[in-house]
Amino acid sequence: LGLKGTPVLYNGEEIGMSDYLFSDPKQFRDSLALRYFELDKRVMGSAPEQAALVGAHEGRDKCRTPHQWSNTPQAGFCLPPVTPWLPVNPNFSAGINVADQEKDKHSLLSYYRRIMNARQSNKALLQGDYQDIPSQDVNALIFSRSIDDQCVICVQNMSDKICSVQLDQTKTGDVLFSSIERKGNVNLSEKIVMQPYEILWISV
């Protein structure tokens, strides 16, 4: 979301929906899944149960399941007794649904809303030029987006380990966005300690 171009979120990405590998061939809707199921049985000689797993894994149904709106029957996608075109991933009852995440300011949905609002509010992130900023830490991805008198430095820790970033600038910047909810100013002449997978956008 800090890069140039138009961001695209796939169905359910904003709430953390995951692939659902259901293995009942009668529920397959993707022709690719059905083809793999039949080929694995006929060519590989697999048992139907094993062939069904292959079809589920290789097909596209797994990422096309109904959107999970709430912790209600059929995840709120449709009301019983209506049966959706594809089965609903049962993890909708474990908080992976819109209604539950709207109540939680620390949810993935809230995170996406914050970062998209930050992007939309800043001209440099919408239209600015991209400039790579070298980093001594291989786990840090750093770049700037700038246009006219606006500049945003985007720092991302791409690893599951803490890393330190030295920007070697004499400026002070304001936190535009932080995945760990940093606040206030950032002294760009000092090392910045980044938590695992942290994202930090600094308006300079």
mmCIF file of C-alpha atoms in Angstrom:
data_model
loop_
_atom_site.group_PDB
_atom_site.id
_atom_site.type_symbol
_atom_site.label_atom_id
_atom_site.label_comp_id
_atom_site.label_asym_id
_atom_site.label_seq_id
_atom_site.Cartn_x
_atom_site.Cartn_y
_atom_site.Cartn_z
ATOM 1 C CA LEU A 1 0.000 0.000 0.000
ATOM 2 C CA GLY A 2 3.019 2.288 0.164
ATOM 3 C CA LEU A 3 4.096 1.507 -3.393
ATOM 4 C CA LYS A 4 2.994 3.115 -6.644
ATOM 5 C CA GLY A 5 0.008 1.745 -8.471
ATOM 6 C CA THR A 6 -3.524 0.780 -7.545
ATOM 7 C CA PRO A 7 -3.797 -1.470 -4.478
ATOM 8 C CA VAL A 8 -5.974 -4.541 -4.929
ATOM 9 C CA LEU A 9 -7.468 -6.555 -2.074
ATOM 10 C CA TYR A 10 -8.849 -9.986 -2.901
ATOM 11 C CA ASN A 11 -12.150 -11.162 -1.430
ATOM 12 C CA GLY A 12 -11.736 -11.493 2.350
ATOM 13 C CA GLU A 13 -8.067 -10.512 2.494
ATOM 14 C CA GLU A 14 -8.954 -7.547 4.695
ATOM 15 C CA ILE A 15 -10.314 -9.834 7.440
ATOM 16 C CA GLY A 16 -7.774 -12.635 7.050
ATOM 17 C CA MET A 17 -9.906 -15.175 5.224
ATOM 18 C CA SER A 18 -7.890 -18.252 4.307
ATOM 19 C CA ASP A 19 -8.113 -21.023 1.739
ATOM 20 C CA TYR A 20 -10.630 -23.723 2.608
ATOM 21 C CA LEU A 21 -9.565 -27.138 1.337
ATOM 22 C CA PHE A 22 -12.918 -28.919 1.407
ATOM 23 C CA SER A 23 -12.570 -32.324 -0.200
ATOM 24 C CA ASP A 24 -16.050 -33.421 -1.219
ATOM 25 C CA PRO A 25 -15.962 -33.612 -5.043
ATOM 26 C CA LYS A 26 -19.732 -33.084 -5.113
ATOM 27 C CA GLN A 27 -19.092 -29.566 -3.809
ATOM 28 C CA PHE A 28 -16.408 -28.709 -6.391
ATOM 29 C CA ARG A 29 -17.497 -25.967 -8.789
ATOM 30 C CA ASP A 30 -14.186 -25.200 -10.476
ATOM 31 C CA SER A 31 -13.647 -27.221 -13.667
ATOM 32 C CA LEU A 32 -9.931 -27.334 -12.843
ATOM 33 C CA ALA A 33 -10.589 -29.012 -9.483
ATOM 34 C CA LEU A 34 -12.872 -31.565 -11.131
ATOM 35 C CA ARG A 35 -10.290 -32.247 -13.850
ATOM 36 C CA TYR A 36 -7.510 -32.857 -11.343
ATOM 37 C CA PHE A 37 -9.828 -35.094 -9.325
ATOM 38 C CA GLU A 38 -10.653 -37.251 -12.341
ATOM 39 C CA LEU A 39 -7.055 -37.337 -13.656
ATOM 40 C CA ASP A 40 -5.639 -38.342 -10.299
ATOM 41 C CA LYS A 41 -8.085 -41.235 -10.106
ATOM 42 C CA ARG A 42 -7.745 -42.384 -13.704
ATOM 43 C CA VAL A 43 -4.077 -41.721 -14.491
ATOM 44 C CA MET A 44 -2.429 -41.997 -11.084
ATOM 45 C CA GLY A 45 -4.735 -44.689 -9.796
ATOM 46 C CA SER A 46 -5.378 -42.826 -6.555
ATOM 47 C CA ALA A 47 -8.228 -43.672 -4.231
ATOM 48 C CA PRO A 48 -11.171 -41.250 -4.510
ATOM 49 C CA GLU A 49 -10.361 -39.709 -1.119
ATOM 50 C CA GLN A 50 -6.776 -38.952 -2.149
ATOM 51 C CA ALA A 51 -7.834 -37.692 -5.577
ATOM 52 C CA ALA A 52 -10.348 -35.368 -3.918
ATOM 53 C CA LEU A 53 -7.565 -33.798 -1.839
ATOM 54 C CA VAL A 54 -5.528 -33.242 -4.999
ATOM 55 C CA GLY A 55 -8.518 -31.627 -6.701
ATOM 56 C CA ALA A 56 -9.155 -29.378 -3.690
ATOM 57 C CA HIS A 57 -5.534 -28.298 -3.537
ATOM 58 C CA GLU A 58 -5.031 -27.674 -7.266
ATOM 59 C CA GLY A 59 -8.430 -26.098 -7.911
ATOM 60 C CA ARG A 60 -9.557 -22.527 -7.311
ATOM 61 C CA ASP A 61 -12.645 -23.179 -5.190
ATOM 62 C CA LYS A 62 -10.555 -22.973 -2.021
ATOM 63 C CA CYS A 63 -10.120 -19.196 -2.379
ATOM 64 C CA ARG A 64 -13.604 -18.444 -3.718
ATOM 65 C CA THR A 65 -15.647 -19.365 -0.670
ATOM 66 C CA PRO A 66 -18.430 -17.007 0.501
ATOM 67 C CA HIS A 67 -17.425 -13.798 2.228
ATOM 68 C CA GLN A 68 -17.587 -14.117 5.991
ATOM 69 C CA TRP A 69 -19.803 -11.313 7.262
ATOM 70 C CA SER A 70 -20.691 -12.434 10.774
ATOM 71 C CA ASN A 71 -20.606 -15.236 13.340
ATOM 72 C CA THR A 72 -24.024 -16.505 12.299
ATOM 73 C CA PRO A 73 -25.137 -19.480 10.163
ATOM 74 C CA GLN A 74 -23.443 -19.470 6.741
ATOM 75 C CA ALA A 75 -21.257 -16.619 8.083
ATOM 76 C CA GLY A 76 -24.101 -14.228 7.318
ATOM 77 C CA PHE A 77 -23.589 -14.698 3.580
ATOM 78 C CA CYS A 78 -27.089 -16.083 3.120
ATOM 79 C CA LEU A 79 -29.919 -17.107 5.398
ATOM 80 C CA PRO A 80 -30.883 -20.739 6.021
ATOM 81 C CA PRO A 81 -32.248 -22.784 4.374
ATOM 82 C CA VAL A 82 -30.399 -21.302 1.383
ATOM 83 C CA THR A 83 -27.229 -23.227 0.559
ATOM 84 C CA PRO A 84 -24.392 -21.143 -0.896
ATOM 85 C CA TRP A 85 -22.709 -22.096 -4.155
ATOM 86 C CA LEU A 86 -19.559 -23.112 -2.228
ATOM 87 C CA PRO A 87 -19.236 -24.202 1.411
ATOM 88 C CA VAL A 88 -18.343 -21.594 4.027
ATOM 89 C CA ASN A 89 -14.983 -21.833 5.773
ATOM 90 C CA PRO A 90 -15.807 -22.817 9.385
ATOM 91 C CA ASN A 91 -13.216 -20.393 10.761
ATOM 92 C CA PHE A 92 -15.830 -17.618 10.462
ATOM 93 C CA SER A 93 -16.811 -18.561 14.037
ATOM 94 C CA ALA A 94 -13.254 -17.865 15.276
ATOM 95 C CA GLY A 95 -13.368 -14.115 14.694
ATOM 96 C CA ILE A 96 -12.619 -14.183 10.971
ATOM 97 C CA ASN A 97 -15.685 -12.223 10.016
ATOM 98 C CA VAL A 98 -16.544 -8.570 9.456
ATOM 99 C CA ALA A 99 -18.969 -8.093 12.364
ATOM 100 C CA ASP A 100 -16.547 -9.294 15.034
ATOM 101 C CA GLN A 101 -13.590 -7.365 13.615
ATOM 102 C CA GLU A 102 -15.541 -4.107 13.372
ATOM 103 C CA LYS A 103 -15.808 -4.176 17.182
ATOM 104 C CA ASP A 104 -12.051 -4.632 17.679
ATOM 105 C CA LYS A 105 -9.730 -1.682 17.051
ATOM 106 C CA HIS A 106 -6.768 -4.083 16.870
ATOM 107 C CA SER A 107 -8.328 -6.394 14.260
ATOM 108 C CA LEU A 108 -6.960 -6.927 10.777
ATOM 109 C CA LEU A 109 -9.953 -5.074 9.310
ATOM 110 C CA SER A 110 -9.214 -2.042 11.497
ATOM 111 C CA TYR A 111 -5.551 -2.250 10.463
ATOM 112 C CA TYR A 112 -6.456 -2.197 6.768
ATOM 113 C CA ARG A 113 -8.779 0.751 7.285
ATOM 114 C CA ARG A 114 -6.069 2.721 9.105
ATOM 115 C CA ILE A 115 -3.395 2.075 6.495
ATOM 116 C CA MET A 116 -5.739 2.844 3.581
ATOM 117 C CA ASN A 117 -6.868 6.069 5.258
ATOM 118 C CA ALA A 118 -3.218 7.042 5.715
ATOM 119 C CA ARG A 119 -2.549 6.396 2.030
ATOM 120 C CA GLN A 120 -5.626 8.298 0.871
ATOM 121 C CA SER A 121 -4.748 11.304 3.025
ATOM 122 C CA ASN A 122 -1.271 11.783 1.557
ATOM 123 C CA LYS A 123 -0.567 13.060 -1.944
ATOM 124 C CA ALA A 124 2.981 11.641 -1.948
ATOM 125 C CA LEU A 125 1.653 8.104 -1.420
ATOM 126 C CA LEU A 126 -1.009 8.547 -4.083
ATOM 127 C CA GLN A 127 1.026 10.234 -6.810
ATOM 128 C CA GLY A 128 4.616 10.572 -5.640
ATOM 129 C CA ASP A 129 7.792 9.267 -7.251
ATOM 130 C CA TYR A 130 9.474 6.169 -5.832
ATOM 131 C CA GLN A 131 13.070 6.257 -4.602
ATOM 132 C CA ASP A 132 14.827 3.238 -3.131
ATOM 133 C CA ILE A 133 16.748 3.890 0.091
ATOM 134 C CA PRO A 134 19.623 1.451 0.729
ATOM 135 C CA SER A 135 19.620 -0.336 4.080
ATOM 136 C CA GLN A 136 22.452 -1.997 5.975
ATOM 137 C CA ASP A 137 19.965 -4.535 7.306
ATOM 138 C CA VAL A 138 18.910 -7.008 4.612
ATOM 139 C CA ASN A 139 15.578 -7.520 6.376
ATOM 140 C CA ALA A 140 14.525 -3.893 5.996
ATOM 141 C CA LEU A 141 12.820 -2.547 2.885
ATOM 142 C CA ILE A 142 13.073 1.243 2.790
ATOM 143 C CA PHE A 143 11.908 3.672 0.118
ATOM 144 C CA SER A 144 10.500 7.157 -0.204
ATOM 145 C CA ARG A 145 7.519 8.557 -2.068
ATOM 146 C CA SER A 146 7.685 12.250 -2.854
ATOM 147 C CA ILE A 147 5.893 14.919 -4.830
ATOM 148 C CA ASP A 148 6.250 18.709 -4.643
ATOM 149 C CA ASP A 149 7.026 19.485 -0.997
ATOM 150 C CA GLN A 150 5.604 16.238 0.396
ATOM 151 C CA CYS A 151 7.730 13.203 1.207
ATOM 152 C CA VAL A 152 6.971 9.962 3.010
ATOM 153 C CA ILE A 153 9.698 7.525 4.044
ATOM 154 C CA CYS A 154 8.354 3.971 4.195
ATOM 155 C CA VAL A 155 10.236 1.512 6.397
ATOM 156 C CA GLN A 156 9.265 -2.159 6.498
ATOM 157 C CA ASN A 157 10.820 -4.935 8.570
ATOM 158 C CA MET A 158 10.317 -7.947 6.314
ATOM 159 C CA SER A 159 11.382 -10.530 8.911
ATOM 160 C CA ASP A 160 10.219 -12.105 12.157
ATOM 161 C CA LYS A 161 13.209 -10.589 13.975
ATOM 162 C CA ILE A 162 13.823 -7.136 15.433
ATOM 163 C CA CYS A 163 16.007 -4.992 13.192
ATOM 164 C CA SER A 164 17.623 -1.553 13.449
ATOM 165 C CA VAL A 165 17.438 1.008 10.670
ATOM 166 C CA GLN A 166 19.734 4.001 10.242
ATOM 167 C CA LEU A 167 18.418 6.589 7.805
ATOM 168 C CA ASP A 168 21.345 9.034 8.250
ATOM 169 C CA GLN A 169 19.196 12.124 7.908
ATOM 170 C CA THR A 170 19.178 15.205 10.097
ATOM 171 C CA LYS A 171 15.442 15.708 9.843
ATOM 172 C CA THR A 172 12.587 14.916 12.175
ATOM 173 C CA GLY A 173 9.458 13.342 10.781
ATOM 174 C CA ASP A 174 5.919 12.704 11.937
ATOM 175 C CA VAL A 175 4.486 9.207 12.186
ATOM 176 C CA LEU A 176 1.931 8.927 9.378
ATOM 177 C CA PHE A 177 1.265 5.225 9.969
ATOM 178 C CA SER A 178 2.671 2.535 12.210
ATOM 179 C CA SER A 179 1.561 -1.061 12.488
ATOM 180 C CA ILE A 180 2.447 -0.999 16.203
ATOM 181 C CA GLU A 181 0.741 2.374 16.666
ATOM 182 C CA ARG A 182 3.772 4.561 17.278
ATOM 183 C CA LYS A 183 2.929 8.192 17.904
ATOM 184 C CA GLY A 184 4.653 11.564 17.708
ATOM 185 C CA ASN A 185 7.923 12.434 16.012
ATOM 186 C CA VAL A 186 10.761 10.291 14.705
ATOM 187 C CA ASN A 187 14.354 11.543 14.817
ATOM 188 C CA LEU A 188 15.778 10.383 11.490
ATOM 189 C CA SER A 189 19.374 10.868 12.654
ATOM 190 C CA GLU A 190 18.987 8.100 15.240
ATOM 191 C CA LYS A 191 18.601 4.361 14.780
ATOM 192 C CA ILE A 192 15.025 3.197 14.511
ATOM 193 C CA VAL A 193 14.328 -0.160 16.149
ATOM 194 C CA MET A 194 11.745 -2.024 14.108
ATOM 195 C CA GLN A 195 9.636 -4.787 15.599
ATOM 196 C CA PRO A 196 9.067 -8.021 13.598
ATOM 197 C CA TYR A 197 7.075 -7.292 10.434
ATOM 198 C CA GLU A 198 6.564 -3.693 11.523
ATOM 199 C CA ILE A 199 5.566 -1.052 8.989
ATOM 200 C CA LEU A 200 6.417 2.582 9.660
ATOM 201 C CA TRP A 201 5.534 5.510 7.395
ATOM 202 C CA ILE A 202 7.216 8.796 8.273
ATOM 203 C CA SER A 203 6.027 12.111 6.850
ATOM 204 C CA VAL A 204 9.034 14.389 6.363
#
